[in-house]
Coordinates of C-alpha atoms in Angstrom, one line a residue:
Chain A
M1 CA 67.5 -50.8 -196.2
A2 CA 68.2 -50.5 -192.4
V3 CA 68.6 -47.3 -190.4
L4 CA 70.4 -46.6 -187.1
V5 CA 69.1 -43.7 -185.1
L6 CA 71.3 -42.3 -182.3
A7 CA 69.2 -41.5 -179.2
D8 CA 69.6 -38.0 -177.7
H9 CA 69.3 -38.1 -173.9
D10 CA 70.9 -37.2 -170.6
N11 CA 71.3 -40.7 -169.3
A12 CA 68.0 -40.6 -167.4
H13 CA 65.5 -39.3 -169.9
L14 CA 65.1 -39.7 -173.6
R15 CA 64.6 -36.2 -175.3
D16 CA 61.7 -36.0 -177.8
T17 CA 64.3 -35.0 -180.6
T18 CA 64.9 -38.8 -180.8
A19 CA 61.2 -39.5 -181.6
K20 CA 61.4 -36.8 -184.1
T21 CA 64.4 -38.2 -185.8
V22 CA 62.7 -41.7 -185.8
T23 CA 60.0 -40.0 -187.9
A24 CA 62.6 -38.9 -190.5
A25 CA 64.3 -42.3 -190.4
Q26 CA 60.9 -44.0 -191.1
I27 CA 60.6 -42.2 -194.4
L28 CA 63.7 -44.1 -195.4
S29 CA 63.0 -47.5 -194.1
T30 CA 60.7 -49.6 -192.0
D31 CA 63.7 -51.1 -190.3
V32 CA 64.7 -48.4 -187.8
D33 CA 66.8 -49.4 -184.7
V34 CA 67.6 -46.8 -182.0
L35 CA 71.1 -46.8 -180.5
V36 CA 71.4 -45.5 -176.8
L37 CA 75.0 -44.7 -175.8
G38 CA 75.5 -43.7 -172.2
E39 CA 76.0 -45.1 -168.7
G40 CA 73.1 -46.1 -166.5
A41 CA 70.9 -45.4 -169.4
K42 CA 68.7 -48.5 -169.2
A43 CA 65.6 -46.2 -168.6
V44 CA 66.4 -44.3 -171.8
A45 CA 66.6 -47.6 -173.7
D46 CA 63.2 -48.6 -172.3
A47 CA 61.7 -45.3 -173.3
A48 CA 63.2 -45.6 -176.8
A49 CA 61.7 -49.1 -177.2
Q50 CA 58.2 -47.6 -176.7
I51 CA 58.5 -45.3 -179.8
A52 CA 56.1 -46.8 -182.3
G53 CA 57.8 -48.4 -185.3
V54 CA 61.2 -49.0 -183.8
R55 CA 62.5 -52.4 -184.5
K56 CA 64.9 -52.8 -181.7
V57 CA 67.1 -50.8 -179.3
L58 CA 70.7 -51.3 -178.9
L59 CA 72.1 -50.2 -175.5
M60 CA 75.9 -49.6 -175.2
E61 CA 77.3 -48.3 -172.0
G62 CA 80.7 -47.0 -170.9
P63 CA 82.3 -44.2 -168.7
E64 CA 83.4 -42.2 -171.9
L65 CA 79.9 -42.7 -173.5
K66 CA 78.2 -41.1 -170.4
A67 CA 79.5 -37.7 -171.5
M68 CA 79.3 -38.6 -175.1
L69 CA 82.9 -37.7 -176.1
A70 CA 83.2 -37.8 -179.8
E71 CA 86.1 -40.3 -180.0
A72 CA 84.3 -42.9 -177.9
A73 CA 80.9 -42.4 -179.6
A74 CA 82.3 -42.7 -183.1
A75 CA 84.3 -45.8 -182.1
A76 CA 81.1 -47.3 -180.9
V77 CA 78.9 -46.4 -183.9
V78 CA 81.3 -47.2 -186.8
P79 CA 81.6 -50.9 -186.4
L80 CA 77.9 -51.2 -186.1
M81 CA 77.3 -49.5 -189.4
D82 CA 78.3 -52.7 -191.2
G83 CA 74.5 -53.7 -190.6
Y84 CA 73.1 -50.4 -191.6
D85 CA 72.6 -48.2 -194.7
A86 CA 72.0 -45.0 -193.0
F87 CA 72.9 -43.2 -189.6
L88 CA 70.7 -40.5 -188.3
T89 CA 71.0 -38.3 -185.3
P90 CA 69.1 -35.1 -184.3
A91 CA 71.3 -32.0 -185.0
T92 CA 71.8 -31.2 -181.4
S93 CA 75.2 -30.4 -179.9
V94 CA 75.8 -34.0 -179.4
G95 CA 74.7 -35.0 -182.8
K96 CA 76.6 -32.3 -184.6
N97 CA 79.8 -33.2 -182.7
V98 CA 79.7 -37.0 -183.4
A99 CA 78.0 -37.5 -186.9
P100 CA 80.9 -35.9 -189.0
R101 CA 83.5 -38.0 -187.2
I102 CA 81.5 -41.1 -188.1
A103 CA 81.0 -39.9 -191.7
A104 CA 84.7 -39.3 -192.2
K105 CA 85.4 -42.7 -190.7
L106 CA 83.0 -44.3 -193.1
D107 CA 84.5 -42.1 -195.9
V108 CA 81.2 -40.5 -196.8
S109 CA 79.9 -37.0 -197.2
Q110 CA 77.4 -36.0 -194.3
I111 CA 74.2 -34.4 -195.1
S112 CA 73.7 -31.8 -192.3
D113 CA 70.5 -30.4 -190.6
V114 CA 68.0 -32.1 -193.0
I115 CA 64.5 -30.5 -192.8
E116 CA 62.7 -32.8 -195.3
V117 CA 63.4 -36.3 -196.6
V118 CA 62.2 -36.4 -200.2
D119 CA 63.1 -40.0 -200.9
G120 CA 65.7 -42.6 -200.0
S121 CA 68.5 -40.4 -201.4
T122 CA 67.1 -36.9 -201.7
F123 CA 67.1 -34.5 -198.9
V124 CA 66.3 -30.8 -198.3
R125 CA 68.6 -28.7 -196.1
P126 CA 68.8 -24.9 -195.3
I127 CA 72.0 -23.1 -196.3
Y128 CA 73.0 -19.3 -195.7
A129 CA 71.3 -19.1 -192.3
G130 CA 68.1 -20.4 -193.8
N131 CA 67.9 -17.9 -196.5
A132 CA 68.0 -20.7 -199.2
L133 CA 67.0 -24.3 -199.2
E134 CA 69.3 -26.8 -201.0
T135 CA 68.0 -30.1 -202.4
V136 CA 70.7 -32.6 -202.6
S137 CA 70.9 -36.2 -203.9
S138 CA 73.4 -38.6 -202.3
S139 CA 74.6 -41.7 -204.0
E140 CA 76.8 -42.7 -200.9
A141 CA 76.5 -46.3 -200.1
K142 CA 76.0 -45.4 -196.5
K143 CA 74.3 -42.2 -195.5
V144 CA 75.2 -40.0 -192.5
I145 CA 72.6 -37.5 -191.8
T146 CA 71.8 -34.9 -189.0
V147 CA 68.1 -34.0 -188.7
R148 CA 66.7 -30.7 -187.7
P149 CA 64.2 -32.0 -185.0
T150 CA 61.8 -29.0 -185.2
A151 CA 61.1 -29.9 -188.8
F152 CA 59.6 -33.4 -188.0
K153 CA 56.7 -34.4 -185.8
A154 CA 57.7 -36.9 -182.9
A155 CA 56.7 -40.5 -183.7
A156 CA 53.9 -41.7 -181.4
D157 CA 54.4 -44.0 -178.4
G158 CA 53.0 -47.4 -178.4
G159 CA 55.8 -49.6 -179.5
S160 CA 57.4 -52.6 -177.7
A161 CA 60.9 -53.1 -179.3
P162 CA 63.2 -55.5 -177.7
V163 CA 66.3 -54.0 -176.0
E164 CA 69.5 -55.6 -176.7
T165 CA 72.8 -54.9 -174.7
V166 CA 75.9 -54.5 -176.8
A167 CA 79.3 -54.4 -175.4
A168 CA 81.3 -51.1 -176.0
P169 CA 84.5 -51.3 -177.9
T170 CA 87.6 -50.5 -175.9
V171 CA 89.2 -47.2 -177.2
Q172 CA 92.5 -45.6 -176.7
A173 CA 90.9 -42.3 -176.0
H174 CA 92.7 -39.0 -176.1
A175 CA 90.0 -36.9 -174.7
R176 CA 88.7 -36.9 -171.1
F177 CA 85.5 -35.4 -169.4
V178 CA 86.4 -32.9 -166.8
S179 CA 83.3 -31.2 -165.7
E180 CA 80.0 -29.7 -166.8
A181 CA 77.9 -26.6 -165.8
V182 CA 74.3 -27.3 -166.6
T183 CA 71.8 -24.1 -166.6
A184 CA 69.1 -25.0 -164.1
S185 CA 65.6 -24.4 -165.2
D186 CA 62.2 -25.5 -164.4
R187 CA 60.7 -24.2 -167.6
P188 CA 60.0 -26.1 -170.7
E189 CA 63.1 -27.1 -172.8
L190 CA 63.6 -24.3 -175.3
G191 CA 63.9 -26.5 -178.4
A192 CA 60.7 -28.3 -177.5
A193 CA 58.5 -25.7 -176.0
R194 CA 55.2 -24.7 -177.4
I195 CA 55.6 -21.0 -176.6
V196 CA 58.8 -19.1 -176.5
V197 CA 59.4 -15.6 -175.1
S198 CA 62.6 -14.1 -176.3
G199 CA 64.3 -10.9 -175.2
G200 CA 67.0 -8.8 -177.0
R201 CA 69.5 -6.0 -176.3
A202 CA 66.7 -3.5 -175.7
L203 CA 66.1 -5.1 -172.2
G204 CA 69.3 -3.4 -171.1
S205 CA 70.4 -5.7 -168.2
A206 CA 70.2 -9.1 -166.8
E207 CA 67.9 -7.9 -164.0
E208 CA 65.6 -6.4 -166.5
F209 CA 65.8 -9.4 -168.9
N210 CA 64.8 -11.7 -166.0
G211 CA 62.3 -9.2 -164.4
V212 CA 60.5 -8.8 -167.7
L213 CA 60.6 -12.3 -169.3
E214 CA 60.3 -14.7 -166.2
P215 CA 56.9 -13.5 -165.2
L216 CA 55.5 -13.6 -168.7
A217 CA 57.1 -16.9 -169.3
D218 CA 55.7 -18.4 -166.2
K219 CA 52.1 -17.0 -167.1
L220 CA 52.4 -18.6 -170.5
G221 CA 54.1 -21.8 -169.6
A222 CA 56.9 -20.7 -172.0
A223 CA 60.5 -21.2 -172.4
I224 CA 62.8 -18.2 -172.4
G225 CA 65.1 -17.4 -175.4
A226 CA 67.4 -14.6 -176.2
S227 CA 69.0 -12.9 -179.2
R228 CA 72.9 -13.0 -179.4
A229 CA 73.0 -9.3 -178.6
A230 CA 71.3 -10.2 -175.1
V231 CA 73.6 -13.1 -174.6
D232 CA 76.8 -11.3 -175.4
A233 CA 75.8 -8.5 -173.2
G234 CA 75.5 -11.0 -170.4
Y235 CA 71.7 -10.6 -169.9
A236 CA 71.0 -14.4 -170.5
P237 CA 73.2 -17.5 -170.4
N238 CA 74.4 -18.6 -173.8
D239 CA 72.3 -21.7 -174.3
Y240 CA 69.3 -19.4 -174.3
Q241 CA 70.5 -18.0 -177.8
V242 CA 68.2 -18.6 -180.6
G243 CA 69.6 -18.2 -184.1
Q244 CA 72.0 -19.5 -186.7
T245 CA 74.7 -20.2 -184.1
G246 CA 72.4 -21.1 -181.2
K247 CA 69.2 -23.2 -181.1
V248 CA 66.6 -23.5 -183.8
V249 CA 63.1 -23.3 -182.5
A250 CA 59.7 -23.7 -184.1
P251 CA 57.1 -23.2 -181.5
D252 CA 53.4 -22.5 -182.0
L253 CA 54.0 -19.1 -180.6
Y254 CA 57.2 -17.0 -180.6
I255 CA 57.2 -13.7 -178.8
A256 CA 60.2 -11.4 -179.6
I257 CA 60.6 -8.5 -177.2
G258 CA 63.0 -5.9 -177.9
I259 CA 64.8 -7.9 -180.9
S260 CA 65.5 -6.0 -184.0
G261 CA 65.4 -9.3 -186.1
A262 CA 69.0 -9.8 -187.6
I263 CA 69.2 -12.5 -190.3
Q264 CA 71.0 -14.6 -187.8
H265 CA 68.3 -14.5 -185.3
L266 CA 65.6 -15.1 -187.9
A267 CA 67.5 -18.3 -188.9
G268 CA 66.6 -19.7 -185.5
M269 CA 62.9 -18.9 -185.3
K270 CA 61.2 -18.1 -188.6
D271 CA 59.5 -21.5 -188.9
S272 CA 57.4 -20.7 -185.7
K273 CA 53.8 -21.0 -186.3
V274 CA 52.9 -17.5 -185.1
I275 CA 55.4 -14.7 -184.5
V276 CA 54.7 -11.7 -182.3
A277 CA 57.1 -8.7 -182.3
I278 CA 57.0 -6.1 -179.6
N279 CA 59.5 -3.3 -180.5
K280 CA 59.4 0.4 -180.2
D281 CA 61.2 0.8 -183.6
P282 CA 58.5 0.6 -186.3
E283 CA 61.3 -0.1 -188.8
A284 CA 62.7 -3.1 -187.1
P285 CA 63.2 -6.0 -189.6
I286 CA 61.4 -8.3 -187.1
F287 CA 58.1 -6.6 -188.1
Q288 CA 58.6 -8.0 -191.8
I289 CA 58.1 -11.7 -190.6
A290 CA 55.9 -11.0 -187.6
D291 CA 52.2 -12.1 -187.8
Y292 CA 51.4 -9.6 -185.1
G293 CA 53.3 -6.6 -184.4
L294 CA 53.0 -4.1 -181.5
V295 CA 54.9 -1.0 -181.8
A296 CA 55.6 0.0 -178.2
D297 CA 58.1 0.3 -175.5
Y298 CA 58.3 -3.0 -173.7
K299 CA 58.2 -1.1 -170.4
T300 CA 54.6 -0.2 -170.9
A301 CA 53.6 -3.1 -173.3
I302 CA 54.7 -6.0 -171.1
P303 CA 52.7 -4.9 -167.9
E304 CA 49.7 -4.3 -170.2
L305 CA 50.2 -7.8 -171.8
M306 CA 50.3 -9.3 -168.3
R307 CA 47.0 -7.6 -167.4
A308 CA 45.4 -8.6 -170.6
L309 CA 46.3 -12.2 -170.0
G310 CA 44.6 -12.0 -166.7
Chain B
M1 CA 104.5 -25.1 -181.2
K2 CA 102.9 -24.6 -184.6
V3 CA 99.2 -23.8 -184.9
L4 CA 97.4 -24.3 -188.1
V5 CA 94.3 -22.2 -188.8
P6 CA 92.1 -23.0 -191.8
V7 CA 89.9 -20.0 -193.0
K8 CA 87.2 -19.7 -195.6
R9 CA 86.1 -16.9 -197.8
V10 CA 82.3 -16.5 -197.6
I11 CA 79.5 -14.1 -198.4
D12 CA 79.7 -11.4 -195.8
Y13 CA 77.5 -12.2 -192.8
N14 CA 75.5 -8.9 -193.3
V15 CA 74.5 -9.5 -197.0
K16 CA 71.0 -10.8 -197.6
V17 CA 71.6 -13.6 -200.0
R18 CA 69.6 -13.8 -203.2
V19 CA 68.7 -17.3 -204.8
K20 CA 69.3 -17.5 -208.6
S21 CA 66.2 -17.6 -210.7
D22 CA 67.4 -20.7 -212.4
Q23 CA 67.6 -22.4 -209.1
T24 CA 71.3 -23.5 -209.5
G25 CA 72.5 -21.6 -206.4
V26 CA 73.0 -18.5 -204.6
D27 CA 74.0 -15.4 -206.5
L28 CA 77.7 -14.6 -205.8
A29 CA 78.3 -12.0 -208.4
N30 CA 79.2 -8.6 -207.1
V31 CA 78.6 -9.5 -203.5
K32 CA 80.7 -8.5 -200.7
M33 CA 82.9 -11.5 -199.5
S34 CA 84.7 -11.7 -196.0
M35 CA 86.4 -14.1 -193.9
N36 CA 83.9 -16.5 -192.1
P37 CA 83.1 -15.0 -188.7
F38 CA 84.0 -18.2 -186.7
D39 CA 87.3 -18.4 -188.6
E40 CA 88.2 -14.9 -187.4
I41 CA 87.6 -16.0 -183.9
A42 CA 89.9 -19.0 -184.5
V43 CA 92.7 -16.7 -186.0
E44 CA 92.3 -14.4 -183.0
E45 CA 92.8 -17.2 -180.6
A46 CA 95.8 -18.6 -182.3
V47 CA 97.3 -15.0 -182.4
R48 CA 96.6 -14.8 -178.8
L49 CA 98.4 -18.1 -178.1
R50 CA 101.4 -16.7 -180.2
E51 CA 101.4 -13.5 -178.0
K52 CA 101.5 -15.6 -174.8
G53 CA 104.4 -17.4 -176.2
V54 CA 102.6 -20.7 -176.3
A55 CA 102.5 -20.8 -180.1
T56 CA 105.7 -20.2 -182.0
E57 CA 104.1 -20.0 -185.4
V58 CA 100.6 -19.4 -186.8
V59 CA 100.0 -20.7 -190.3
V60 CA 96.8 -19.8 -192.1
V61 CA 95.5 -22.0 -194.8
S62 CA 92.5 -21.5 -197.3
I63 CA 91.1 -23.7 -200.0
G64 CA 89.3 -21.9 -202.7
P65 CA 89.7 -19.4 -205.6
A66 CA 92.6 -17.0 -206.1
Q67 CA 90.5 -14.3 -204.3
A68 CA 90.9 -16.3 -201.1
Q69 CA 94.3 -14.8 -200.8
D70 CA 92.5 -11.6 -199.5
T71 CA 91.1 -13.7 -196.7
I72 CA 94.6 -15.1 -195.9
R73 CA 96.0 -11.5 -196.0
T74 CA 93.4 -10.4 -193.5
A75 CA 94.5 -13.2 -191.2
L76 CA 98.1 -12.1 -191.6
A77 CA 97.2 -8.6 -190.7
M78 CA 95.7 -9.9 -187.6
G79 CA 99.0 -11.5 -186.6
A80 CA 99.3 -14.7 -188.3
D81 CA 102.9 -15.6 -189.7
R82 CA 102.3 -17.0 -193.1
G83 CA 99.7 -18.2 -195.5
L84 CA 99.0 -21.2 -197.8
L85 CA 96.4 -21.2 -200.4
L86 CA 95.2 -24.5 -202.0
Q87 CA 93.7 -22.9 -205.1
T88 CA 90.6 -24.5 -206.8
D89 CA 87.4 -23.1 -208.4
Q90 CA 85.6 -26.1 -207.5
D91 CA 83.0 -25.9 -204.7
L92 CA 84.2 -28.6 -202.3
E93 CA 82.3 -30.6 -199.8
P94 CA 83.4 -30.8 -196.2
L95 CA 84.9 -34.2 -196.6
A96 CA 87.1 -33.1 -199.5
V97 CA 88.1 -30.1 -197.5
A98 CA 88.9 -32.2 -194.4
K99 CA 91.1 -34.6 -196.8
L100 CA 93.0 -31.7 -198.2
L101 CA 93.6 -30.2 -194.7
Q102 CA 94.8 -33.7 -193.6
A103 CA 97.4 -33.5 -196.3
V104 CA 98.5 -30.0 -195.1
V105 CA 98.7 -31.2 -191.5
G106 CA 101.0 -34.0 -192.9
E107 CA 103.3 -31.4 -194.4
E108 CA 103.1 -28.8 -191.7
Q109 CA 102.9 -31.0 -188.6
P110 CA 101.1 -28.6 -186.3
K111 CA 100.3 -29.4 -182.8
L112 CA 97.0 -27.8 -182.9
V113 CA 94.5 -27.1 -185.6
L114 CA 92.2 -24.2 -184.6
M115 CA 89.2 -23.5 -186.8
G116 CA 85.7 -22.2 -186.9
K117 CA 82.8 -24.4 -185.9
Q118 CA 80.8 -23.8 -189.1
A119 CA 81.0 -21.7 -192.3
I120 CA 78.0 -19.4 -192.6
D121 CA 77.4 -20.4 -196.2
G122 CA 77.0 -24.1 -196.2
D123 CA 76.1 -24.2 -192.4
N124 CA 77.4 -27.8 -192.5
N125 CA 79.5 -27.8 -189.1
A126 CA 81.5 -30.9 -190.2
V127 CA 85.1 -30.1 -191.4
G128 CA 86.8 -29.9 -188.1
Q129 CA 85.1 -33.2 -186.8
M130 CA 86.1 -34.9 -190.1
L131 CA 89.6 -33.7 -190.0
A132 CA 90.0 -35.0 -186.5
A133 CA 88.6 -38.3 -187.6
L134 CA 90.8 -38.6 -190.6
L135 CA 93.8 -37.7 -188.5
D136 CA 92.7 -39.9 -185.6
W137 CA 93.2 -36.9 -183.4
P138 CA 90.8 -36.0 -180.5
Q139 CA 88.4 -33.1 -181.2
A140 CA 87.1 -30.3 -179.1
T141 CA 84.1 -28.7 -180.8
F142 CA 82.3 -25.4 -180.1
A143 CA 85.0 -24.1 -177.8
S144 CA 84.3 -21.1 -175.6
A145 CA 87.5 -21.3 -173.6
V146 CA 90.9 -23.0 -174.4
E147 CA 93.6 -23.4 -171.9
L148 CA 96.8 -25.1 -173.0
N149 CA 98.9 -27.3 -170.8
G150 CA 102.1 -26.9 -172.5
E151 CA 102.4 -29.2 -175.5
A152 CA 100.8 -32.0 -173.7
S153 CA 97.0 -31.3 -173.6
A154 CA 94.4 -28.6 -173.9
K155 CA 91.5 -28.0 -171.5
V156 CA 88.5 -26.9 -173.6
T157 CA 85.2 -25.5 -172.4
R158 CA 82.4 -26.4 -174.9
E159 CA 79.1 -24.8 -175.5
V160 CA 76.5 -27.6 -175.5
D161 CA 72.7 -27.7 -175.3
G162 CA 71.8 -26.9 -171.8
G163 CA 75.1 -25.4 -170.7
L164 CA 78.8 -25.8 -170.8
Q165 CA 81.0 -29.0 -170.8
T166 CA 84.8 -28.9 -170.1
I167 CA 86.9 -31.7 -171.5
E168 CA 90.7 -32.3 -171.7
V169 CA 92.2 -33.4 -175.0
D170 CA 95.9 -34.6 -175.7
L171 CA 97.6 -32.8 -178.3
P172 CA 97.8 -32.8 -181.3
A173 CA 94.1 -31.9 -181.5
V174 CA 91.5 -30.2 -183.5
V175 CA 89.6 -27.4 -181.8
T176 CA 86.6 -25.6 -183.3
A177 CA 85.8 -22.2 -182.1
D178 CA 82.2 -20.9 -181.1
L179 CA 81.2 -17.2 -181.1
R180 CA 82.0 -16.7 -177.4
L181 CA 85.7 -17.9 -177.5
N182 CA 87.0 -14.2 -178.0
E183 CA 86.3 -10.9 -179.7
P184 CA 88.5 -10.8 -182.9
R185 CA 90.7 -7.7 -183.2
Y186 CA 90.6 -5.3 -186.1
A187 CA 93.8 -5.3 -188.1
S188 CA 95.5 -1.8 -187.7
L189 CA 96.9 -0.1 -190.9
P190 CA 100.4 -0.7 -190.0
N191 CA 99.8 -4.4 -189.6
I192 CA 97.8 -4.4 -192.8
M193 CA 100.9 -2.9 -194.5
K194 CA 103.2 -5.4 -192.7
A195 CA 101.0 -8.2 -193.8
K196 CA 101.6 -7.5 -197.5
K197 CA 105.2 -8.6 -196.9
K198 CA 104.3 -11.8 -195.3
P199 CA 104.7 -14.9 -197.4
I200 CA 101.6 -16.6 -199.1
E201 CA 102.4 -19.9 -200.8
V202 CA 100.0 -20.8 -203.6
K203 CA 99.5 -24.4 -204.6
A204 CA 96.8 -26.2 -206.7
A205 CA 94.4 -28.2 -204.7
A206 CA 94.5 -30.8 -207.6
D207 CA 98.2 -31.5 -207.0
Y208 CA 97.6 -33.0 -203.6
G209 CA 96.4 -36.2 -205.1
V210 CA 93.5 -36.3 -202.8
D211 CA 90.0 -37.5 -203.9
I212 CA 87.9 -34.4 -203.8
A213 CA 85.3 -35.4 -206.3
P214 CA 81.7 -34.4 -205.1
R215 CA 79.7 -37.0 -203.4
L216 CA 76.4 -35.1 -203.4
T217 CA 74.6 -33.6 -206.2
V218 CA 72.8 -30.4 -205.7
L219 CA 69.5 -30.8 -207.6
K220 CA 68.2 -27.2 -206.8
V221 CA 68.5 -24.2 -204.6
T222 CA 65.2 -22.5 -203.7
E223 CA 63.9 -19.7 -201.7
P224 CA 62.3 -20.7 -198.4
P225 CA 58.6 -20.2 -198.3
K226 CA 57.6 -16.5 -197.5
R227 CA 55.6 -15.7 -194.6
G228 CA 52.3 -14.1 -195.2
G229 CA 52.1 -10.5 -194.3
G230 CA 51.3 -9.7 -190.7
V231 CA 49.2 -7.0 -189.1
K232 CA 50.0 -4.4 -186.5
V233 CA 47.9 -4.2 -183.4
E234 CA 47.4 -1.1 -181.4
T235 CA 47.3 -2.4 -177.7
A236 CA 48.5 -5.3 -175.7
A237 CA 44.9 -6.2 -175.1
D238 CA 44.2 -6.3 -178.9
L239 CA 47.2 -8.6 -179.2
V240 CA 45.9 -11.1 -176.6
M241 CA 42.4 -11.1 -178.2
K242 CA 43.9 -11.9 -181.6
L243 CA 46.2 -14.5 -180.2
K244 CA 43.2 -16.2 -178.6
N245 CA 40.5 -15.8 -181.2
E246 CA 42.3 -15.3 -184.5
A247 CA 45.5 -17.4 -184.2
G248 CA 44.3 -19.9 -181.5
V249 CA 47.7 -20.2 -179.8
L250 CA 46.7 -19.0 -176.4

């Protein structure tokens, strides 16, 4: 069995979601190749070659692949699948966009957001916003799988796989990249941060959201997250959203400030190692899953917390 | 131009689901069901296109049990023109749903398929992409803004990790709605009454001659591991001390 892993990157840096997906792939097979689609992405391919246990890295470049448009990416992957029994990608916005298109072209059922690889054909995945876990077995000849990165440890460095350049197929594309607006941030990436501080609707305004969370995040070296209510109210940009429809995080420490703890939010953070809730409502559902709860108004609690942190 | 909107009947998003004790699935008996929230957003967007005069007809399709007619009726009350139910009691995988929708697209010939990005029961996030693949149409997933350029193309802003991406897709295309595309309207009582007169055609999913046999076997459905009971702390100083000494995360 040979497995192809689609690398997650921004054309300059490889994201650690790739090494986590390689870990999942290695449970299926020792023959794991990594595919880097992009443009000017040689550095990404070199970084992927250093992941321990990777057999080889395939680098395919083209203008449509730079923005990872689904048509071009699927057209690149599908012919390669002749040589592979499984295709894995992290369940990021790119992976979720591209993988089902590949699955349908191969006429196979996809297995989405896998959190455990039991054996070569059995997988565990969350359903109903993480309120149930489904164990499925697939008899498909080729398996197309998206992997929840937070459920797997990153494969170590130390490999030295060869990098092979492969020509991209020409595609009659019906989609074109127009522009992108990336949220600028010097903080650790939300999906990979060791500590996340997250704010909810109780913070009341964008100024308050930033004014309260930024100093705390800076002190802790944490990423900032938000509940949907805070995003919808315009306090935080939407890629801060943690939950069923936003990002799924599993940091060592998750601090929820002014977040009630709706099912959809819990779906995105309940696998965190330690959860802290700061909320003035003692009945807030977030306290049912918090390891440490502080019933207090954030306005007094956060300054105290800052002082206690020194 | 005609817009096709697939909708799904799912457990209401506010319901705390219970796993059956025999681990065969989630208990759906006597549980409130509603339209999948992302599909409501897709219906709303299609109705807005109709109100702007860009779309001439909004057709709503659902695949599921007889009760899915209620879901279609909700969409009609929001302003869709007519409904189609592909009736089946079988629980279908996204690939099978995509194949049935492909057949419906063949019959209806819409210029645009607008649908939710994922259903909140299976959380697969796959049908729209699969449908686009089967039709060989372009796809614009996780849309937070859609701007049509006549019947030629659509400019779609997509919610991606790290920010927003804008792409242009030629029509016909499949667009999947993200939460922030719009705020769906509530159906007014007169519109609910009017919707009762709008036509819903019911067909058997099996009659489409599409291979919808399951490819995956669900071995079991279990509850996620429960978190141990937490403690309440009195002060922020206590909290920091416990995080340092007890939890060891600071």
